[in-house]
Short mmCIF file of C-alpha atoms in Angstrom, two decimals:
data_model
loop_
_atom_site.label_atom_id
_atom_site.label_comp_id
_atom_site.label_asym_id
_atom_site.label_seq_id
_atom_site.Cartn_x
_atom_site.Cartn_y
_atom_site.Cartn_z
CA UNK C 3 -17.18 10.45 2.26
CA UNK C 4 -15.57 10.71 -1.18
CA UNK C 5 -15.83 13.97 -3.20
CA UNK C 6 -19.46 14.06 -4.38
CA UNK C 7 -18.88 14.87 -8.05
CA UNK C 8 -16.07 12.35 -8.50
CA UNK C 9 -18.00 9.70 -6.59
CA UNK C 10 -21.10 10.23 -8.71
CA UNK C 11 -19.11 9.90 -11.93
CA UNK C 12 -17.42 6.73 -10.70
CA UNK C 13 -20.69 5.15 -9.55
CA UNK C 14 -22.34 6.02 -12.85
CA UNK C 15 -19.50 4.40 -14.82
CA UNK C 16 -19.55 1.24 -12.72
CA UNK C 17 -23.35 1.04 -12.77
CA UNK C 18 -23.41 1.18 -16.56
CA UNK C 19 -20.77 -1.53 -16.76
CA UNK C 20 -22.74 -3.76 -14.38
CA UNK C 21 -26.06 -3.16 -16.12
CA UNK C 22 -24.50 -3.97 -19.50
CA UNK C 23 -22.73 -7.11 -18.25
CA UNK C 24 -19.44 -5.55 -19.35
CA UNK C 25 -16.02 -7.19 -19.12
CA UNK C 26 -14.27 -5.37 -16.27
CA UNK C 27 -10.66 -5.75 -15.14
CA UNK C 28 -9.67 -4.59 -11.66
CA UNK C 29 -6.03 -4.29 -10.63
CA UNK C 30 -4.28 -3.51 -7.37
CA UNK C 31 -0.75 -2.11 -7.45
CA UNK C 32 2.38 -4.22 -7.66
CA UNK C 33 3.18 -6.15 -4.45
CA UNK C 34 -0.24 -5.30 -3.04
CA UNK C 35 -0.74 -4.50 0.62
CA UNK C 36 -3.96 -5.03 2.59
CA UNK C 37 -5.53 -1.79 1.37
CA UNK C 38 -4.80 -2.44 -2.31
CA UNK C 39 -5.90 -6.06 -2.17
CA UNK C 40 -8.90 -5.49 0.10
CA UNK C 41 -10.11 -2.70 -2.18
CA UNK C 42 -9.72 -4.82 -5.31
CA UNK C 43 -11.39 -7.91 -3.91
CA UNK C 44 -14.31 -6.03 -2.36
CA UNK C 45 -15.09 -4.00 -5.48
CA UNK C 46 -14.66 -7.05 -7.71
CA UNK C 47 -17.21 -9.03 -5.71
CA UNK C 48 -19.60 -6.09 -5.54
CA UNK C 49 -19.52 -5.68 -9.32
CA UNK C 50 -20.05 -9.41 -9.83
CA UNK C 51 -23.15 -9.23 -7.67
CA UNK C 52 -24.39 -6.42 -9.88
CA UNK C 53 -23.89 -8.43 -13.09
CA UNK C 54 -20.50 -7.37 -14.45
CA UNK C 55 -18.05 -9.96 -15.78
CA UNK C 56 -15.08 -9.25 -13.54
CA UNK C 57 -11.44 -10.31 -13.56
CA UNK C 58 -9.25 -9.17 -10.67
CA UNK C 59 -5.45 -9.12 -10.75
CA UNK C 60 -2.27 -7.36 -9.71
CA UNK C 61 1.04 -6.91 -11.56
CA UNK C 62 3.81 -9.47 -11.30
CA UNK C 63 5.43 -10.99 -9.41
CA UNK C 64 2.10 -12.76 -8.94
CA UNK C 65 2.71 -13.95 -5.39
CA UNK C 66 0.43 -13.19 -2.47
CA UNK C 67 1.95 -12.95 1.01
CA UNK C 68 0.56 -15.43 3.50
CA UNK C 69 -0.73 -12.51 5.57
CA UNK C 70 -3.19 -11.64 2.77
CA UNK C 71 -3.89 -14.86 0.88
CA UNK C 72 -6.78 -15.72 3.21
CA UNK C 73 -8.86 -12.67 2.25
CA UNK C 74 -12.26 -13.63 0.76
CA UNK C 75 -12.01 -13.76 -3.03
CA UNK C 76 -8.20 -14.04 -3.18
CA UNK C 77 -8.55 -17.46 -4.78
CA UNK C 78 -10.25 -15.81 -7.78
CA UNK C 79 -7.32 -13.55 -8.63
CA UNK C 80 -5.57 -14.28 -11.92
CA UNK C 81 -2.08 -13.33 -13.22
CA UNK C 82 -1.84 -10.21 -15.33
CA UNK C 83 -0.90 -12.26 -18.38
CA UNK C 84 -4.27 -14.07 -18.22
CA UNK C 85 -6.52 -11.01 -18.52
CA UNK C 86 -9.34 -10.76 -21.07
CA UNK C 87 -8.02 -9.55 -24.44
CA UNK C 88 -10.26 -6.48 -24.78
CA UNK C 89 -11.89 -5.39 -21.50
CA UNK C 90 -14.63 -2.79 -21.64
CA UNK C 91 -13.46 -1.11 -18.43
CA UNK C 92 -10.22 -1.23 -16.44
CA UNK C 93 -10.09 -0.04 -12.82
CA UNK C 94 -6.83 0.70 -11.00
CA UNK C 95 -6.97 0.68 -7.20
CA UNK C 96 -4.59 2.20 -4.64
CA UNK C 97 -1.96 2.93 -7.30
CA UNK C 98 -0.28 6.31 -6.79
CA UNK C 99 0.75 6.48 -10.46
CA UNK C 100 0.47 4.43 -13.64
CA UNK C 101 3.85 2.75 -13.07
CA UNK C 102 2.53 1.10 -9.93
CA UNK C 103 0.17 -0.93 -12.12
CA UNK C 104 3.10 -2.57 -13.90
CA UNK C 105 2.07 -4.49 -16.99
CA UNK C 106 -1.59 -3.66 -16.30
CA UNK C 107 -0.83 0.03 -16.84
CA UNK C 108 -0.84 -0.18 -20.66
CA UNK C 109 -4.06 -2.22 -20.48
CA UNK C 110 -5.72 0.59 -18.50
CA UNK C 111 -4.33 3.26 -20.83
CA UNK C 112 -5.66 1.43 -23.90
CA UNK C 113 -9.10 0.55 -22.51
CA UNK C 114 -12.15 2.35 -23.92
CA UNK C 115 -13.11 3.22 -20.33
CA UNK C 116 -10.96 3.50 -17.23
CA UNK C 117 -11.34 4.42 -13.58
CA UNK C 118 -8.71 5.16 -10.94
CA UNK C 119 -9.62 4.84 -7.25
CA UNK C 120 -6.89 6.04 -4.90
CA UNK C 121 -6.10 8.05 -1.77
CA UNK C 122 -2.45 8.99 -2.32
CA UNK C 123 -1.74 12.71 -2.20
CA UNK C 124 1.03 12.28 -4.76
CA UNK C 125 -1.30 10.81 -7.40
CA UNK C 126 -0.85 12.98 -10.54
CA UNK C 127 -4.29 12.04 -11.86
CA UNK C 128 -4.51 9.37 -14.53
CA UNK C 129 -7.36 7.37 -16.01
CA UNK C 130 -10.44 8.76 -17.75
CA UNK C 131 -12.53 8.87 -14.55
CA UNK C 132 -10.81 9.56 -11.25
CA UNK C 133 -11.95 9.03 -7.70
CA UNK C 134 -8.93 10.34 -5.80
CA UNK C 135 -9.25 11.63 -2.25
CA UNK C 136 -6.10 12.33 -0.26
CA UNK C 137 -8.21 12.88 2.86
CA UNK C 138 -9.46 9.28 2.82
CA UNK C 139 -7.67 7.11 5.37
CA UNK C 140 -7.45 4.26 2.88
CA UNK C 141 -8.64 3.32 -0.60
CA UNK C 142 -11.11 0.89 1.01
CA UNK C 143 -12.96 3.96 2.34
CA UNK C 144 -13.63 5.03 -1.24
CA UNK C 145 -14.58 1.48 -2.24
CA UNK C 146 -17.12 1.39 0.59
CA UNK C 147 -18.67 4.55 -0.88
CA UNK C 148 -18.72 2.95 -4.34
CA UNK C 149 -20.44 -0.18 -3.04
CA UNK C 150 -23.05 1.99 -1.35
CA UNK C 151 -23.59 3.87 -4.60
CA UNK C 152 -23.98 0.58 -6.45
CA UNK C 153 -26.56 -0.60 -3.94
CA UNK C 154 -24.45 -3.54 -2.79
CA UNK C 155 -25.11 -4.57 0.81
CA UNK C 156 -22.06 -5.21 2.94
CA UNK C 157 -21.79 -8.75 4.30
CA UNK C 158 -19.04 -10.52 6.25
CA UNK C 159 -16.90 -11.26 3.17
CA UNK C 160 -16.99 -7.72 1.82
CA UNK C 161 -16.55 -6.21 5.28
CA UNK C 162 -13.55 -8.45 5.98
CA UNK C 163 -11.75 -7.15 2.89
CA UNK C 164 -12.60 -3.55 3.73
CA UNK C 165 -11.67 -3.84 7.41
CA UNK C 166 -8.30 -5.40 6.56
CA UNK C 167 -7.39 -2.42 4.40
CA UNK C 168 -8.72 0.09 6.90
CA UNK C 169 -6.85 -1.42 9.85
CA UNK C 170 -3.62 -1.72 7.87
CA UNK C 171 -3.49 1.80 6.46
CA UNK C 172 -4.38 3.42 9.78
CA UNK C 173 -1.91 1.30 11.76
CA UNK C 174 -4.78 -0.27 13.68
CA UNK C 175 -6.27 3.25 14.03
CA UNK C 176 -3.07 4.67 15.55
CA UNK C 177 -1.97 6.90 12.66
CA UNK C 178 -2.89 10.55 12.13
CA UNK C 179 -5.13 9.71 9.16
CA UNK C 180 -7.69 8.22 11.56
CA UNK C 181 -10.79 10.41 11.77
CA UNK C 182 -14.30 10.15 13.24
CA UNK C 183 -15.41 8.89 9.82
CA UNK C 184 -12.76 6.16 9.97
CA UNK C 185 -14.20 4.87 13.23
CA UNK C 186 -17.73 5.19 11.90
CA UNK C 187 -16.86 2.95 8.95
CA UNK C 188 -15.04 0.53 11.24
CA UNK C 189 -18.14 0.34 13.44
CA UNK C 190 -20.31 -0.33 10.44
CA UNK C 191 -17.99 -3.13 9.30
CA UNK C 192 -17.93 -4.64 12.78
CA UNK C 193 -21.71 -4.63 12.70
CA UNK C 194 -21.68 -7.23 9.92
CA UNK C 195 -20.21 -9.77 12.33
CA UNK C 196 -16.60 -9.90 11.13
CA UNK C 197 -13.99 -11.42 13.44
CA UNK C 198 -11.90 -8.26 13.78
CA UNK C 199 -9.51 -9.78 16.32
CA UNK C 200 -8.72 -12.65 13.98
CA UNK C 201 -8.25 -10.27 11.05
CA UNK C 202 -5.75 -8.18 13.04
CA UNK C 203 -3.94 -11.27 14.27
CA UNK C 204 -3.47 -12.53 10.72
CA UNK C 205 -2.36 -9.13 9.44
CA UNK C 206 -0.04 -7.99 12.21
CA UNK C 207 0.73 -10.72 14.73
CA UNK C 208 1.47 -13.87 12.75
CA UNK C 209 4.85 -14.68 11.19
CA UNK C 210 7.20 -17.67 10.86
CA UNK C 211 9.88 -18.08 13.50
CA UNK C 212 12.49 -17.00 10.94
CA UNK C 213 11.04 -13.49 11.09
CA UNK C 214 12.66 -13.02 14.49
CA UNK C 215 16.10 -13.76 13.03
CA UNK C 216 15.50 -11.37 10.13
CA UNK C 217 14.32 -8.68 12.55
CA UNK C 218 17.42 -9.22 14.68
CA UNK C 219 19.63 -8.82 11.62
CA UNK C 220 17.97 -5.59 10.49
CA UNK C 221 17.78 -4.14 14.01
CA UNK C 222 21.48 -4.84 14.49
CA UNK C 223 22.24 -2.74 11.42
CA UNK C 224 20.03 0.17 12.44
CA UNK C 225 21.74 3.55 12.41
CA UNK C 226 20.55 6.75 14.10
CA UNK C 227 21.58 10.08 12.53
CA UNK C 228 20.28 12.82 14.80
CA UNK C 229 22.00 15.48 12.68
CA UNK C 230 20.26 14.50 9.45
CA UNK C 231 17.18 16.67 8.97
CA UNK C 232 14.94 16.31 11.99
CA UNK C 233 16.60 13.00 12.79
CA UNK C 234 16.87 9.83 10.71
CA UNK C 235 16.87 6.17 11.69
CA UNK C 236 17.48 3.61 8.97
CA UNK C 237 18.42 0.05 8.22
CA UNK C 238 18.46 -2.45 5.37
CA UNK C 239 17.93 -6.09 4.51
CA UNK C 240 17.63 -8.07 1.30
CA UNK C 241 15.26 -10.58 -0.24
CA UNK C 242 18.15 -13.07 -0.29
CA UNK C 243 18.62 -12.66 3.47
CA UNK C 244 14.90 -13.18 4.00
CA UNK C 245 15.07 -16.35 1.90
CA UNK C 246 18.01 -17.51 4.00
CA UNK C 247 15.67 -17.52 6.98
CA UNK C 248 12.94 -19.33 5.06
CA UNK C 249 10.94 -16.18 4.42
CA UNK C 250 9.37 -14.59 1.36
CA UNK C 251 10.58 -11.12 0.42
CA UNK C 252 7.30 -9.54 1.56
CA UNK C 253 8.34 -10.09 5.18
CA UNK C 254 10.76 -7.19 4.70
CA UNK C 255 7.78 -4.82 4.55
CA UNK C 256 7.14 -5.01 8.30
CA UNK C 257 10.63 -3.86 9.27
CA UNK C 258 9.81 -0.17 8.95
CA UNK C 259 7.05 -0.47 11.55
CA UNK C 260 9.70 -1.55 14.07
CA UNK C 261 12.38 0.94 13.07
CA UNK C 262 9.99 3.89 13.20
CA UNK C 263 9.65 3.49 16.98
CA UNK C 264 12.99 5.25 17.62
CA UNK C 265 11.94 8.44 19.40
CA UNK C 266 15.06 10.40 18.47
CA UNK C 267 14.26 10.39 14.74
CA UNK C 268 11.44 12.09 12.88
CA UNK C 269 12.04 9.95 9.79
CA UNK C 270 12.48 6.19 9.56
CA UNK C 271 13.82 4.51 6.45
CA UNK C 272 14.22 0.87 5.44
CA UNK C 273 15.97 -0.24 2.26
CA UNK C 274 14.79 -3.62 0.99
CA UNK C 275 17.15 -5.17 -1.51
CA UNK C 276 15.73 -7.08 -4.45
CA UNK C 277 17.47 -9.89 -6.32
CA UNK C 278 18.00 -7.62 -9.35
CA UNK C 279 20.10 -5.20 -7.29
CA UNK C 280 17.41 -2.54 -6.85
CA UNK C 281 16.27 -1.19 -3.51
CA UNK C 282 12.64 -0.69 -2.51
CA UNK C 283 12.68 2.13 0.02
CA UNK C 284 10.05 2.71 2.71
CA UNK C 285 9.92 6.10 4.44
CA UNK C 286 7.89 7.01 7.53
CA UNK C 287 7.53 10.32 9.35
CA UNK C 288 6.46 11.23 12.85
CA UNK C 289 4.95 14.42 11.46
CA UNK C 290 7.75 16.92 11.11
CA UNK C 291 8.82 15.87 7.61
CA UNK C 292 6.78 15.39 4.45
CA UNK C 293 8.28 12.12 3.22
CA UNK C 294 5.99 12.06 0.18
CA UNK C 295 7.88 15.07 -1.21
CA UNK C 296 11.17 13.19 -0.81
CA UNK C 297 9.76 10.04 -2.38
CA UNK C 298 8.35 12.01 -5.32
CA UNK C 299 11.68 13.71 -5.91
CA UNK C 300 13.27 10.26 -6.11
CA UNK C 301 10.68 8.76 -8.46
CA UNK C 302 8.09 7.44 -5.99
CA UNK C 303 5.18 8.82 -4.01
CA UNK C 304 2.83 8.29 -1.13
CA UNK C 305 1.55 10.33 1.81
CA UNK C 306 3.07 12.97 4.06
CA UNK C 307 3.60 10.37 6.80
CA UNK C 308 4.29 7.28 4.70
CA UNK C 309 5.87 7.03 1.27
CA UNK C 310 8.32 5.05 -0.79
CA UNK C 311 10.28 4.71 -4.01
CA UNK C 312 12.50 2.27 -5.90
CA UNK C 313 16.19 3.00 -6.33
CA UNK C 314 18.37 1.46 -9.02
CA UNK C 315 21.67 2.69 -7.62
CA UNK C 316 23.71 1.30 -4.73
CA UNK C 317 22.70 1.36 -1.09
CA UNK C 318 25.07 4.13 -0.07
CA UNK C 319 24.18 6.24 -3.11
CA UNK C 320 20.52 5.78 -2.27
CA UNK C 321 21.05 6.86 1.33
CA UNK C 322 23.12 9.85 0.20
CA UNK C 323 20.22 11.01 -1.95
CA UNK C 324 17.77 10.59 0.94
CA UNK C 325 20.05 12.50 3.31
CA UNK C 326 20.39 15.32 0.80
CA UNK C 327 16.63 15.74 0.48
CA UNK C 328 16.13 15.52 4.25
CA UNK C 329 18.72 18.22 4.85
CA UNK C 330 17.22 20.43 2.14
CA UNK C 331 13.77 19.98 3.63
CA UNK C 332 15.08 21.15 6.99
CA UNK C 333 17.11 24.01 5.50
CA UNK C 334 20.36 22.41 6.66
CA UNK C 335 23.39 20.97 4.90
CA UNK C 336 25.06 17.60 5.52
CA UNK C 337 27.92 17.70 7.97
CA UNK C 338 31.12 16.38 6.33
CA UNK C 339 32.34 13.24 8.05
CA UNK C 340 29.29 12.89 10.26
CA UNK C 341 29.17 9.39 11.73
CA UNK C 342 25.80 7.85 12.57
CA UNK C 343 25.12 6.17 15.90
CA UNK C 344 24.70 2.40 15.58
CA UNK C 345 22.08 0.45 17.48
#
């Protein structure tokens, strides 16, 4: 359950917008995952049913991965450059800071009313009204509370969007953010009749054959550094390499879920190279290291167990910065000339 005062303020704001037939813009963060997109689509449809005039979007590049394009309502998304000129209310969902909303950020900042719905512990607090709960397993948990407050009944379409986000952000209910309340919500969503097995298959177990070649490439580069912090395993791959195997760049996102399985390392790291030379970095922890603190120090954010940031320096410089923060977090210092073990 979301914080009562914040939830009440958010429901009141959305209710007024719906009752007035207001123009409402909802935006997920850039390169949306299942939680960001599921939250946006579910709340957008709920507000439409209540009478609001809703446009849902996410910042460019405006490309949905195949693993998410099937979600109910995805066909109604529009590019950020096609938004209404003067929305009455702008809602940002699952964005840990304003930068994650890309070109929609200034639209939110300039709107007469704004709402931020998020569960990232690193969120600094932006937007006029804020529903931010770091204890929520996913942003869809907060959206479910909002839909309840709006009096919108959950049906298969809404529940599918919510379940996708819930399953993704809890690692199919394997991660430490899973609570009794998480399972209670999952049970409620299952009760609507959703095909949960099919949802999970589409999210986690479906990929083109070229994914195996990309995985082989990244796994072959994996390095284990047991002397870095509480242990670090890392690898890298680029969008160009993904394209060489017939894959979109979003297929790089799943690499960290494979790399993190190395039992000798508390922290897993994957660097994903973009065509502009930048690196999108994913960090995961087994529990001994707060990777959100490292990500924040390097310009990003996230959760204690899962975080990320974007680096605009070279790969080795990026890794050197990560190593430095990991060693500082553990109270150690890098060993000169230390050579990582290669997979």
